[in-house]
Structures are given as structure tokens and as C-alpha cells.
Short mmCIF file of C-alpha atoms and ligand atoms in Angstrom, two decimals:
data_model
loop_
_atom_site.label_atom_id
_atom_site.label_comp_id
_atom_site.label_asym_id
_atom_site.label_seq_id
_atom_site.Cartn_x
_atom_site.Cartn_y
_atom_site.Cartn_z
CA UNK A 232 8.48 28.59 28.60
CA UNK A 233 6.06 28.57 25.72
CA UNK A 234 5.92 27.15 22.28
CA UNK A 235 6.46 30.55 20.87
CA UNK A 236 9.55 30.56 18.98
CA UNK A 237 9.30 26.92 17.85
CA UNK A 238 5.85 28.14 16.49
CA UNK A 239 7.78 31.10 14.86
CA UNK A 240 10.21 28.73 12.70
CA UNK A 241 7.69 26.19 12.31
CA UNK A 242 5.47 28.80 10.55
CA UNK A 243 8.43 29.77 8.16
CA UNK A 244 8.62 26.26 7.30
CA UNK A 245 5.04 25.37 7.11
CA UNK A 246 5.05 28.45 4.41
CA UNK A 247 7.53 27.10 2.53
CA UNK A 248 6.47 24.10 1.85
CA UNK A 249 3.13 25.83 0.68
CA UNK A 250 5.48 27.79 -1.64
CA UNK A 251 7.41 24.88 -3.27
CA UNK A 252 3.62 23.16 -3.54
CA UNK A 253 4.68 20.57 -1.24
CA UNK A 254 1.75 21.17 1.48
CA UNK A 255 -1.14 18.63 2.03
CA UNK A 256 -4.45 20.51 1.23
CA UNK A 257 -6.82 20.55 4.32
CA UNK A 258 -8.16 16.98 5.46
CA UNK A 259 -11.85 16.73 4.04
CA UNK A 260 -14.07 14.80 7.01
CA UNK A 261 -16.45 12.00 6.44
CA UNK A 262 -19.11 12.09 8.25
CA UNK A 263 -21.64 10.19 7.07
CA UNK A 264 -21.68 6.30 5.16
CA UNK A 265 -24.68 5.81 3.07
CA UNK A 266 -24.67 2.07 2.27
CA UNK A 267 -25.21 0.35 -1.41
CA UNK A 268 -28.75 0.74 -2.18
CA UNK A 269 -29.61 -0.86 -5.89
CA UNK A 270 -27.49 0.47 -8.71
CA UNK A 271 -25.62 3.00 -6.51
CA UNK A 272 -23.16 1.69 -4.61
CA UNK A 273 -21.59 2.96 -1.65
CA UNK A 274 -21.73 6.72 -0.67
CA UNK A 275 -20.23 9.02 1.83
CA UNK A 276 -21.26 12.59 3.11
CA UNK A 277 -18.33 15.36 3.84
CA UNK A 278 -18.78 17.92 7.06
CA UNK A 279 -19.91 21.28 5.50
CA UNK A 280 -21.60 19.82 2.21
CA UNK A 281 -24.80 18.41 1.22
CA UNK A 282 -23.67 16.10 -1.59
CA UNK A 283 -23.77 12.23 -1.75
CA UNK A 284 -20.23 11.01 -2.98
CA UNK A 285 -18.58 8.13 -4.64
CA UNK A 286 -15.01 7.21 -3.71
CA UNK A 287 -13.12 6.23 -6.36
CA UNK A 288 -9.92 7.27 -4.08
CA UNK A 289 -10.08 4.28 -1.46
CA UNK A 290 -7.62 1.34 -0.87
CA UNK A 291 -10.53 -0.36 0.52
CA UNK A 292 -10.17 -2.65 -2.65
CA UNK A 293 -12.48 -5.52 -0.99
CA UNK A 294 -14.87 -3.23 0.50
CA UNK A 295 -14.62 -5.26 3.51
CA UNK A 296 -14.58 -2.72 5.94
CA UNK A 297 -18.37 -2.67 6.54
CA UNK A 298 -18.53 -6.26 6.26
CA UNK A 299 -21.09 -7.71 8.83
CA UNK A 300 -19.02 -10.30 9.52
CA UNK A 301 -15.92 -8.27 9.98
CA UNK A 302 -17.84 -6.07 12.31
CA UNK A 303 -19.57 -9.04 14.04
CA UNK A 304 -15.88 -10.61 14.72
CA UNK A 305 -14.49 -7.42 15.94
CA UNK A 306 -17.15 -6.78 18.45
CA UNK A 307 -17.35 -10.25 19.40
CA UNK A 308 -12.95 -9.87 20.40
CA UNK A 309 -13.96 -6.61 21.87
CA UNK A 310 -16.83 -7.86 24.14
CA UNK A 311 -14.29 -10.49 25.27
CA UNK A 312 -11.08 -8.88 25.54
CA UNK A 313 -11.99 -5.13 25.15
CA UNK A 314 -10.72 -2.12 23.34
CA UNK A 315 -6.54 -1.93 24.26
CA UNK A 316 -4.20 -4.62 24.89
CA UNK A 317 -2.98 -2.58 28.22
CA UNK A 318 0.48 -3.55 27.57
CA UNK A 319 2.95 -4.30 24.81
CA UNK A 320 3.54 -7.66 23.27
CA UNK A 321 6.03 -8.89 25.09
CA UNK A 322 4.29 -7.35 28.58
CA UNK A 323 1.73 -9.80 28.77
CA UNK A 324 0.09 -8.06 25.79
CA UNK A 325 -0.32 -10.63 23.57
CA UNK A 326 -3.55 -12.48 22.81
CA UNK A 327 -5.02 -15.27 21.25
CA UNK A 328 -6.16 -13.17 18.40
CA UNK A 329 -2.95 -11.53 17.54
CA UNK A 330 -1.50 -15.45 17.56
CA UNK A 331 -4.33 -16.79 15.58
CA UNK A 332 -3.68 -13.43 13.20
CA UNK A 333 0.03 -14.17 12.58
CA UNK A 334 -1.17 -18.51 11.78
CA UNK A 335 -3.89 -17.11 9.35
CA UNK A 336 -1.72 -14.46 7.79
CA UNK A 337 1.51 -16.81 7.45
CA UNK A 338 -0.90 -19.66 5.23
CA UNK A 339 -2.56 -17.21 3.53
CA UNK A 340 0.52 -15.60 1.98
CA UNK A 341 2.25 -19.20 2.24
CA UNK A 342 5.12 -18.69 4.25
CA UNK A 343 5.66 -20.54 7.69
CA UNK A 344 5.56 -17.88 10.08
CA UNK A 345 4.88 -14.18 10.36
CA UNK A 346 4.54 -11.36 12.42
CA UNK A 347 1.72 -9.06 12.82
CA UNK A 348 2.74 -4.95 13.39
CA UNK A 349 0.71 -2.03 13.70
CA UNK A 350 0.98 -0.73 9.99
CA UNK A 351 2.95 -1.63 7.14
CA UNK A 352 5.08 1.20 7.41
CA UNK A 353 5.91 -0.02 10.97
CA UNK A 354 6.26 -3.33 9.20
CA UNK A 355 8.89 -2.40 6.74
CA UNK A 356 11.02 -0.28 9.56
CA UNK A 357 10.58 -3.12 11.91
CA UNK A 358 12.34 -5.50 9.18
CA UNK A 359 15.36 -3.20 8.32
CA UNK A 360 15.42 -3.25 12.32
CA UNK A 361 15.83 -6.19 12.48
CA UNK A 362 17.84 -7.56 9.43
CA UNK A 363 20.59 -4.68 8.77
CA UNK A 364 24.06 -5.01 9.96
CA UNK A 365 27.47 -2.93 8.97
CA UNK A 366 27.76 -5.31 5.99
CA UNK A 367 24.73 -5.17 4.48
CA UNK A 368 23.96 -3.85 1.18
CA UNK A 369 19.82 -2.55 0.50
CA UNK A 370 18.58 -2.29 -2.92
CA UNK A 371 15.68 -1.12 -4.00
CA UNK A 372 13.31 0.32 -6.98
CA UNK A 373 13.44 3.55 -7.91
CA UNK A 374 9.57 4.02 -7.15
CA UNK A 375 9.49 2.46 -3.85
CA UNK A 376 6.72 3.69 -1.17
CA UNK A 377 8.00 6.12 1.57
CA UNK A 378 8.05 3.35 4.11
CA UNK A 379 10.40 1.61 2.31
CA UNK A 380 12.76 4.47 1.49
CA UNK A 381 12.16 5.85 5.79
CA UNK A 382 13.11 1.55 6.26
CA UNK A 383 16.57 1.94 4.34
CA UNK A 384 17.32 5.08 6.10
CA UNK A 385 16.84 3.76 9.88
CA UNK A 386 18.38 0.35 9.31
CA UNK A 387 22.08 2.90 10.12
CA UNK A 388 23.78 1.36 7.20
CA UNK A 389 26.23 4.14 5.37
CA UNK A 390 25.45 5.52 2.43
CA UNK A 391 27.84 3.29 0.74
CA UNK A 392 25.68 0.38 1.61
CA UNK A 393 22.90 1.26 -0.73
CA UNK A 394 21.71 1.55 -4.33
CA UNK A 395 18.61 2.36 -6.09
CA UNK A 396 17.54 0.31 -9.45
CA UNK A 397 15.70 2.35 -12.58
CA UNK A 398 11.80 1.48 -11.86
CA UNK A 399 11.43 -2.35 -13.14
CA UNK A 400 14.32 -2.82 -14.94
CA UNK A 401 16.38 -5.93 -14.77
CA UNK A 402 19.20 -4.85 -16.19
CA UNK A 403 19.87 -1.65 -13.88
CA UNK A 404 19.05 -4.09 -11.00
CA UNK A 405 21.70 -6.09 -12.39
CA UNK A 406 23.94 -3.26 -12.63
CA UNK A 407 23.29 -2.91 -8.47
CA UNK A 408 24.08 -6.39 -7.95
CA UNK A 409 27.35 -6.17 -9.70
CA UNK A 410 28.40 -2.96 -8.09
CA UNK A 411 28.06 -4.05 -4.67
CA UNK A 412 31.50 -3.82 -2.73
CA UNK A 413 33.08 -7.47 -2.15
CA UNK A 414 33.33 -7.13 1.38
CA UNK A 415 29.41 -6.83 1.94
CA UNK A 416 27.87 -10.00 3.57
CA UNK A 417 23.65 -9.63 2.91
CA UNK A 418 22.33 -7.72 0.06
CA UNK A 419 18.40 -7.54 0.71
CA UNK A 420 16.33 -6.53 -2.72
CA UNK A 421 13.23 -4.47 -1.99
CA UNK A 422 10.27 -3.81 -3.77
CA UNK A 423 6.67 -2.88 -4.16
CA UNK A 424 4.51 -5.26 -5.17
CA UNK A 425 2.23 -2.89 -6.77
CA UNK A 426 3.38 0.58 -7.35
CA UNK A 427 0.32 2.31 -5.75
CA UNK A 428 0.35 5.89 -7.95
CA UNK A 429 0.75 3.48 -10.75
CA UNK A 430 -1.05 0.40 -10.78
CA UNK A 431 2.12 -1.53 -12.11
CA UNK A 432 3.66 -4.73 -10.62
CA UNK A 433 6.85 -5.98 -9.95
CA UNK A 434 8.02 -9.09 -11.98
CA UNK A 435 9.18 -10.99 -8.96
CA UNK A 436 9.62 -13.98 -11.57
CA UNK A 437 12.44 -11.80 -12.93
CA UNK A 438 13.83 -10.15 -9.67
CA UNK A 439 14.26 -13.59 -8.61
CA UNK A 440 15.50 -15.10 -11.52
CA UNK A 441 18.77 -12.26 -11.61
CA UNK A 442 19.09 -12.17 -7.78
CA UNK A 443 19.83 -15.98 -8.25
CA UNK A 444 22.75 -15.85 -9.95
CA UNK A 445 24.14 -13.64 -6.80
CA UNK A 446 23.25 -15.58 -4.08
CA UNK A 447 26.28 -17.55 -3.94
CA UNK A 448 28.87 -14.66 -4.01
CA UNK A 449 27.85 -12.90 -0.48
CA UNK A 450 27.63 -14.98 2.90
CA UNK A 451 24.01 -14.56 3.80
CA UNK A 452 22.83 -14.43 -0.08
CA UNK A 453 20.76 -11.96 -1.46
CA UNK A 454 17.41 -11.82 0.03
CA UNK A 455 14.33 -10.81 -1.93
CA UNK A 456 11.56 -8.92 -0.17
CA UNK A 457 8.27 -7.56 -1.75
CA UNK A 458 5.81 -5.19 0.01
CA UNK A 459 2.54 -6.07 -0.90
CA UNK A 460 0.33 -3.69 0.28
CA UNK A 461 -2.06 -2.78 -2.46
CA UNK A 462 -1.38 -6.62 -3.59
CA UNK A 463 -2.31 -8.37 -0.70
CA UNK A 464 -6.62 -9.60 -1.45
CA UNK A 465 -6.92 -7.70 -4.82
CA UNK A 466 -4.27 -9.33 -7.19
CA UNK A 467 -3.61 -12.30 -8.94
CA UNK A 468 -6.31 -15.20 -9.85
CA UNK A 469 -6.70 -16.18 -5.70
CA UNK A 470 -6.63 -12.65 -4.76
CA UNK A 471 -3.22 -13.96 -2.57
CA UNK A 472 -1.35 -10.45 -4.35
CA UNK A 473 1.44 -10.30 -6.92
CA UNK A 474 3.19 -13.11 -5.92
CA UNK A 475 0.29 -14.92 -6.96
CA UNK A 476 0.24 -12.87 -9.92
CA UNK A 477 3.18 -13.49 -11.02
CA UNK A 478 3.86 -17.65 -9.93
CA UNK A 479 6.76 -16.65 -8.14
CA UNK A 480 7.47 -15.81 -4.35
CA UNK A 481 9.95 -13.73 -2.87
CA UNK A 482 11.96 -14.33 0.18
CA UNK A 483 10.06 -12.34 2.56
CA UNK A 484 6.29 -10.82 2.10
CA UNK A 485 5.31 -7.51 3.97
CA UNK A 486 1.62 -6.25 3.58
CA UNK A 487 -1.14 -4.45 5.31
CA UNK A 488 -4.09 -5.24 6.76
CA UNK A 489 -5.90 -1.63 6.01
CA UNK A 490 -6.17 -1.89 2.22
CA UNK A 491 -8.42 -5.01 0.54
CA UNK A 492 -9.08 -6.18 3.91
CA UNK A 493 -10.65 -3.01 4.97
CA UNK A 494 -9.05 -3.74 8.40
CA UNK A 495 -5.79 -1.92 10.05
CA UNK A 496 -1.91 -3.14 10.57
CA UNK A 497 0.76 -4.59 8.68
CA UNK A 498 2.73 -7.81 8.84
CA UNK A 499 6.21 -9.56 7.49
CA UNK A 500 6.31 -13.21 6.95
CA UNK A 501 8.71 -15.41 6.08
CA UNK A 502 11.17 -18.17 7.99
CA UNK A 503 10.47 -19.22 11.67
CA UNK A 504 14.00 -17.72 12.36
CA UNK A 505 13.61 -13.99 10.28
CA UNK A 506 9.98 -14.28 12.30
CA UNK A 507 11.99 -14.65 15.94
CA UNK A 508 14.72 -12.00 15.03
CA UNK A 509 12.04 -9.58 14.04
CA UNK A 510 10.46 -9.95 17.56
CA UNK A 511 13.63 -9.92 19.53
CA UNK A 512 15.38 -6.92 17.28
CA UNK A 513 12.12 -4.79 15.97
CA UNK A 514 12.25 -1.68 17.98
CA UNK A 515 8.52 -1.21 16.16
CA UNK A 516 7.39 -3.81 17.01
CA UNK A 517 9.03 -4.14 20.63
CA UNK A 518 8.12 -1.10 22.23
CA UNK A 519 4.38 0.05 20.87
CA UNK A 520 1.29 -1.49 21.47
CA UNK A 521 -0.32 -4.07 19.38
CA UNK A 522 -3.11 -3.95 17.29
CA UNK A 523 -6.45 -3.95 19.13
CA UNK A 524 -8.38 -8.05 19.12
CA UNK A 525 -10.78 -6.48 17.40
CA UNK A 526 -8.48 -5.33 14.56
CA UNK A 527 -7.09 -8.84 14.40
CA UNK A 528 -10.76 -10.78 14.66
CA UNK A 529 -11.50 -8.61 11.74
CA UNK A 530 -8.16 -9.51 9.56
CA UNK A 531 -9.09 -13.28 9.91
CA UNK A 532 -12.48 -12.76 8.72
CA UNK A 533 -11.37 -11.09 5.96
CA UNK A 534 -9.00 -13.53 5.22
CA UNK A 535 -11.42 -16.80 5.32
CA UNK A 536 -14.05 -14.34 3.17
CA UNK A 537 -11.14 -14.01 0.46
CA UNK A 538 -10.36 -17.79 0.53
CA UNK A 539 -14.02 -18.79 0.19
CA UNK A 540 -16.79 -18.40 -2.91
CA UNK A 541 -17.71 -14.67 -1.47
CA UNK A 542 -14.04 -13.55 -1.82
CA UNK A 543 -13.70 -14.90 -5.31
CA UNK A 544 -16.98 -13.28 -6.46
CA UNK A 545 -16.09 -9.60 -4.36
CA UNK A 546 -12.92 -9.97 -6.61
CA UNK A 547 -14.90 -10.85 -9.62
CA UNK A 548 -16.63 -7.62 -9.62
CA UNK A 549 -13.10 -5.56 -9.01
CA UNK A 550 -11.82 -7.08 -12.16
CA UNK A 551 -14.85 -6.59 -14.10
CA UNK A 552 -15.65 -3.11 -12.41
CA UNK A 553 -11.77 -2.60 -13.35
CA UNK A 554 -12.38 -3.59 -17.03
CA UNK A 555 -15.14 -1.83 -17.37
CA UNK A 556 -13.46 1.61 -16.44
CA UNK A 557 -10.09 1.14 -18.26
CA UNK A 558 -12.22 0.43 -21.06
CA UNK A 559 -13.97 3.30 -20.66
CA UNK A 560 -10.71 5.36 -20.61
CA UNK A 561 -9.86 3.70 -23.78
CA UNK A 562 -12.61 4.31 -26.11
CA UNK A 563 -12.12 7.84 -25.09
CA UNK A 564 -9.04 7.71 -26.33
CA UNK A 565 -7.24 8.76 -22.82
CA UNK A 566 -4.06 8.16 -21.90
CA UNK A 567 -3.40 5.39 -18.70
CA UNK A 568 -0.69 2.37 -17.98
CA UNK A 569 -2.38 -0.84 -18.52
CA UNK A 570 -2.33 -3.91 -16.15
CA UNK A 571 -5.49 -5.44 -14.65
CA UNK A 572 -5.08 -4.05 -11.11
CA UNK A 573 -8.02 -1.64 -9.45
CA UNK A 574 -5.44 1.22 -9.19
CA UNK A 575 -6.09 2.93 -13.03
CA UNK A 576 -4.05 6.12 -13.68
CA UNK A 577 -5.25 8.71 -15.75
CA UNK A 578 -2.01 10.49 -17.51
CA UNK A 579 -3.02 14.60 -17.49
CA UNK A 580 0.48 15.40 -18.45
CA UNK A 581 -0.60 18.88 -16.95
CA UNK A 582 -0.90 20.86 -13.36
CA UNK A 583 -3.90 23.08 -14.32
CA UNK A 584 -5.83 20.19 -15.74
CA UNK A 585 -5.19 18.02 -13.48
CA UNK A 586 -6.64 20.44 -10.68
CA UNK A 587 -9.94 21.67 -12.93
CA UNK A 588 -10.85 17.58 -13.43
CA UNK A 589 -9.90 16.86 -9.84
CA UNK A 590 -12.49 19.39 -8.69
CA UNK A 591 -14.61 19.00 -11.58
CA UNK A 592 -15.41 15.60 -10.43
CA UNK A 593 -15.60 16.59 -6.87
CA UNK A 594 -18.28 18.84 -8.09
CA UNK A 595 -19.89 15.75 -10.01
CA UNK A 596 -19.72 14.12 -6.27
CA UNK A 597 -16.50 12.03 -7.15
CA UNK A 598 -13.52 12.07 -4.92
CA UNK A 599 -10.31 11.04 -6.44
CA UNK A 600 -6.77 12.00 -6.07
CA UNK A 601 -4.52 14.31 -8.31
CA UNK A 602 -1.22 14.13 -8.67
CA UNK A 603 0.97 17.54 -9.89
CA UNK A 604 4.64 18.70 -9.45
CA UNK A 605 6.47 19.09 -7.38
CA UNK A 606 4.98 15.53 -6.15
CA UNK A 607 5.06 13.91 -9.58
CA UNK A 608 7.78 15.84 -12.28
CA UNK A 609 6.54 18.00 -14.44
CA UNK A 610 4.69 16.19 -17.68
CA UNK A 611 3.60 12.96 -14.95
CA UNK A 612 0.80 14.82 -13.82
CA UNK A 613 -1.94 11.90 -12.82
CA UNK A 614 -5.40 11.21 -11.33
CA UNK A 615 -5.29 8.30 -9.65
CA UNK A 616 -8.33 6.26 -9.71
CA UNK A 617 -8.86 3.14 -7.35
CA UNK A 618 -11.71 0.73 -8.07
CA UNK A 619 -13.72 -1.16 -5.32
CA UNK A 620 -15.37 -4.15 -5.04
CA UNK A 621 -18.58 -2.31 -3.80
CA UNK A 622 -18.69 -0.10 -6.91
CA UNK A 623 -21.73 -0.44 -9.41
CA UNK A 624 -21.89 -0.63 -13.18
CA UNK A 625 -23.59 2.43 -12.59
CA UNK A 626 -21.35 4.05 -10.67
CA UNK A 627 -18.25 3.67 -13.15
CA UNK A 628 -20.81 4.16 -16.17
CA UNK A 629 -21.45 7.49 -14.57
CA UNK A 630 -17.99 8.86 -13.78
CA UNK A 631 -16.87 7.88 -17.17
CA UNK A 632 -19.62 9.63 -18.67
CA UNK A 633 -18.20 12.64 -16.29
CA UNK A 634 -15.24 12.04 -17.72
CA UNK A 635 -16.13 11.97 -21.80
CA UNK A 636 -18.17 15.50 -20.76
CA UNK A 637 -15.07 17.55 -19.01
CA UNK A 638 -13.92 20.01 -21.37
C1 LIG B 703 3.77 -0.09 -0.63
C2 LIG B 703 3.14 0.45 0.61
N1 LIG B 703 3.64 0.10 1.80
C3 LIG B 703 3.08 0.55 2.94
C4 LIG B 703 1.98 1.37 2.93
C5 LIG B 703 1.40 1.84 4.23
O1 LIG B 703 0.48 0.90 4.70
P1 LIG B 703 -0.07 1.04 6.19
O2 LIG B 703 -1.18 2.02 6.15
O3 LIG B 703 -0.49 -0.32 6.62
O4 LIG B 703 1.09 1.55 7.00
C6 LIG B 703 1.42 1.75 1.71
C7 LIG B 703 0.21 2.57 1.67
O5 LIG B 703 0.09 3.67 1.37
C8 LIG B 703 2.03 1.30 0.52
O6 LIG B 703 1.55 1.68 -0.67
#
């Protein structure tokens, strides 16, 4: 037998998705890190080209991931433990580091217990996993990440059991809540904390405030959950994400490890008891192998750099850095959705455009993303630019200067 004929259909599919302008352009490899060196922050060197570049399209929002200390704790668990856990959690693969993770990642978010996974999009799955039943009811925002959508789809509830809420608004959330059929016993409320192709947050103040008037009328209440990911180290006074942002909690927190950490894997945290169904019922969780102890040496470290004077100052210069470049947007008179957090939109509004600038800059030695339909509809067409820690004055002075000289 040979792969032949699968290859055959695949390549009919594989074409039209390059038709409806759904295909992923080729990866673009890094091959080279060129660390800060006075004004210039970092830069990075791509296999087959000779230029120096700035990434303004990382989630690195801490720029932690070079971190000496980072890199010192990793190969420290490494030189003790080694590279692979040789077995799943639950086989004996569990060590101190993932325990010590799941401690530091439970106060840090404020929740009593939590769970460490290998992504957040294994996170998420692993919850609806572990939380969904024939009577519950999902709800969620309109502009949730795929990982939440994939999450709502494998928890088996019917279609029935499900409702999406217009992005933000607490009336159409409302509207969900009050549609739900009587019989349903749990009605879990998802989110994003920030909406990453946006750079918006979720009021979880105001999510909470309507889901509380619900609680009462289904058996297990309605539970409010908020995926953090591009929250988690880069938002809110304390970097602790939008919840800090916005002086209100929800009932569960999922977030990652690989974005303002600079690290890898995801987590959920929450009650002792949601923390010990999650590791009895998360297939996700259950039957893959953990992170690595050097991943999890790493995610402390980041964690006690964020807590102490370092951390505040790294997220000093993101807000400034952040200011600085929506600023820069503004006087320009361009067009973006406002908030403070390193994720800054630029609204094209146009396909054509939005591919000359994207390759304008990458011609300028900037790499960003761009957004165009059939991805975004027709009329959203964005570049998203994400802010780091790690970038200069300099650095944003000179891409905005790109930016005021496109024509
Ligand atoms: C809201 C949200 N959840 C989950 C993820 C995935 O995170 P991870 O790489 O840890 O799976 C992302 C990142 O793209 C995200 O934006």
C-alpha cells in the first residue's frame, strides 16, 4: 500500500484552500538571535536572507525567553532530571518541578490549586474534558480563540447545549443566559481575556456581575472561565493579566506559559476539587507527556522575576514602549482600537494594502502579521502589531517612521 491516493485528495484539498485564501504562507526559519546591543534591541536572522530583523510579531511580551535566569533554571532541572519525563503524569512521571509549577502558578493567579498542561489549547480541551456533562450549557464570545471554540466542540454536548454572545456585549450575553433550556444543570461562560488579533479585554467585572443574577436558577450555577493567555505577565498594574486589570476574578483562570513568560505550556486553576476532576477526567492531560523540568524551572523563574522590582520595570517599558507606538499611530492619524495592552492593531480596511505594508516592512527588516479575508471579513483587514519588553525607543521610533513613509 502507499500513500498515493490519500496524497491525490489531499492535494485537491490543499489547493483549495489556496483558492479560497485560506492557506498558511510558507513557515519563514529563524536562524540566528542577535541580542540587544545599545539602542537596538533584539534582532533575529531568517535562513536565505542577509537582513537583521525586529519582531514586532512575538507573544514573547516579557522577553523572558532569553532570560539568564530562565535559562540557568532550566539547565539546572535538566542537569538533574534530564530532557523527558519518560512517562506520563500519572506513570511515575511527575516531578518536583511540575508540583512546585502548579503551587507557583495557583498564587500567582490567586486561586488555590491548579494544574499545569502542555499548552493552553490542551488546557482549554482538557477543562471541557473534564467539566461537560449531557446537561450542560457552554457560552461563549463571539471572538473566542480556536482552542476555545475546538474545547466546546469535544466536550460531546449537542448542539442545543450551546450559544455564542455578540463580542463584549452584556446584553447579548444576557440574552444567552435567558435562553438557556430549563432542564440544563451547569452553564459555563467562556472567554478571552484578551482578544489576541485585537488587543481588547473582557470586562470580567461585568460578565460576572450578569452571570450573578443566574447562578441560582441552574443546579451547579453558572461558572465563569477566562483564558488568559496574552493576559497572563503583561496586563493589569501587577502584570497578574486582566483579572487584575479589571479588579474582578472569574471562576476558573486558564493561561499559557509560552507568551510573557517566554516559556512553553498552559495551565487551569481554580478549586482543589475542579483541580482533582481535571486530573482524573482530562484525557489531555491523562494520556500525553508532561512538560519537560526544564520548561517548568523556567515558568517559576519567570514568575518570581514578574513578582519582583525586575518584573515591574520589564513591564514598565511594555507600557511605555506601548504608548509610545499607539501614539505614534495617532499623530499619524491611523486608524487602531485603543486599550493599553502590547497587542496594537493597525485597521487597513483593505487586502492589497494590507499585503504591500506587510512586505513593505519586511523589506524595512520588520516582521509583523497581516490579517485579510477570508481570515478577517472583508473591510477588517489588520496588521497586528505586538510590543515587547525588549524593544527600544529606537526600535518603535524607527518602524513608525516606516510607517509615516509607506505610500
Ligand atoms: C486565547 C488563547 N488561548 C490559547 C492560545 C494557545 O496557547 P498555547 O500556545 O499555550 O497553546 C492562544 C495563543 O495563540 C490564545 O490566544
Amino acid at each position: 500500500m502507499t500513500l498515493d491516493k490519500l496524497d491525490l485528495s489531499l492535494s485537491q484539498e490543499l489547493d483549495s484552500l489556496k483558492a479560497e485564501g485560506r492557506a498558511k504562507a510558507p513557515e519563514r526559519i529563524i536562524e540566528t538571535y542577535i541580542p540587544p546591543n545599545g539602542p537596538k534591541g533584539p534582532r533575529y536572522k531568517l535562513v536565505g536572507s542577509d537582513k537583521e530583523f525586529i519582531r514586532l510579531n512575538s507573544n514573547s511580551y516579557l522577553s523572558l525567553s532569553q532570560h539568564p535566569d530562565l535559562v540557568a533554571a532550566a539547565d539546572k532541572a535538566t542537569h538533574e532530571f534530564g530532557v523527558g519525563p519518560g512517562a506520563v503524569r500519572f506513570i511515575d512521571g511527575t516531578f518536583i518541578h511540575h508540583v512546585a509549577l502548579e503551587k507557583r502558578v495557583a498564587a500567582f493567579v490567586g486561586k488555590p490549586a491548579a494544574k499545569i498542561f502542555n499548552s493552553a489549547y490542551t488546557s482549554n480541551c482538557g477543562l471541557a474534558l473534564s467539566i461537560s456533562h449531557a446537561k450542560t450549557f457552554w457560552i461563549g464570545d463571539q471572538l473566542n480563540h480556536n482552542s476555545i471554540i475546538r474545547a466546546m466542540r469535544i466536550s460531546n454536548i449537542p448542539s442545543k447545549n450551546k450559544a455564542i454572545y455578540k463580542h463584549n456585549d452584556m446584553t447579548d450575553l444576557k440574552r444567552c443566559l435567558d435562553e438557556i433550556p430549563l432542564d440544563m444543570e451547569r452553564v459555563v461562560v467562556i472567554f478571552d481575556g484578551i482578544f489576541s488579533m485585537r488587543g481588547d479585554f473582557a470586562p470580567i467585572h461585568e460578565i460576572n456581575e450578569v452571570c450573578k443574577d443566574y447562578d441560582e436558577k441552574f443546579k451547579d450555577g453558572v461558572i465563569t472561565v477566562v483564558d488568559d493567555s496574552h493576559g497572563i505577565g503583561a496586563y493589569g498594574d501587577k502584570g497578574r493579566g486582566t483579572p487584575d486589570f479589571c479588579g474582578a476574578s472569574p471562576d476558573i483562570i486558564i493561561g499559557t506559559f509560552g507568551k510573557a513568560f517566554g516559556v512553553n505550556g498552559g495551565f487551569i486553576a481554580g478549586s482543589p476539587t475542579l483541580i482533582e476532576a481535571v486530573r482524573q477526567k482530562a484525557d489531555t492531560y491523562i494520556y500525553t507527556n508532561p512538560l519537560s523540568v526544564a520548561d517548568c524551572a523556567a515558568a517559576v523563574k519567570a514568575m518570581d522575576i514578574c513578582d519582583g522590582k525586575e518584573g515591574l520595570a520589564l513591564l514598565k517599558n511594555l507600557k511605555e514602549r506601548t504608548g509610545q507606538f499607539r501614539k505614534g499611530l495617532t499623530d499619524q492619524g491611523k486608524e487602531s482600537i485603543p486599550g493599553p495592552h502590547p497587542v496594537v492593531p493597525l485597521m487597513i480596511r483593505d487586502t492589497k494594502k494590507t499585503q504591500d505594508l506587510v512586505k513593505y516592512l519586511f523589506d524595512h527588516g520588520v516582521l509583523v502579521v497581516g490579517l485579510t479575508f477570508p481570515v478577517v471579513p472583508r473591510g477588517d483587514e489588520t496588521i497586528r502589531f505586538q510590543i515587547n519588553a525588549s524593544h527600544t525607543m529606537a526600535d518603535i521610533e524607527y518602524v513608525i517612521e516606516l510607517l509615516k513613509n509607506f505610500k
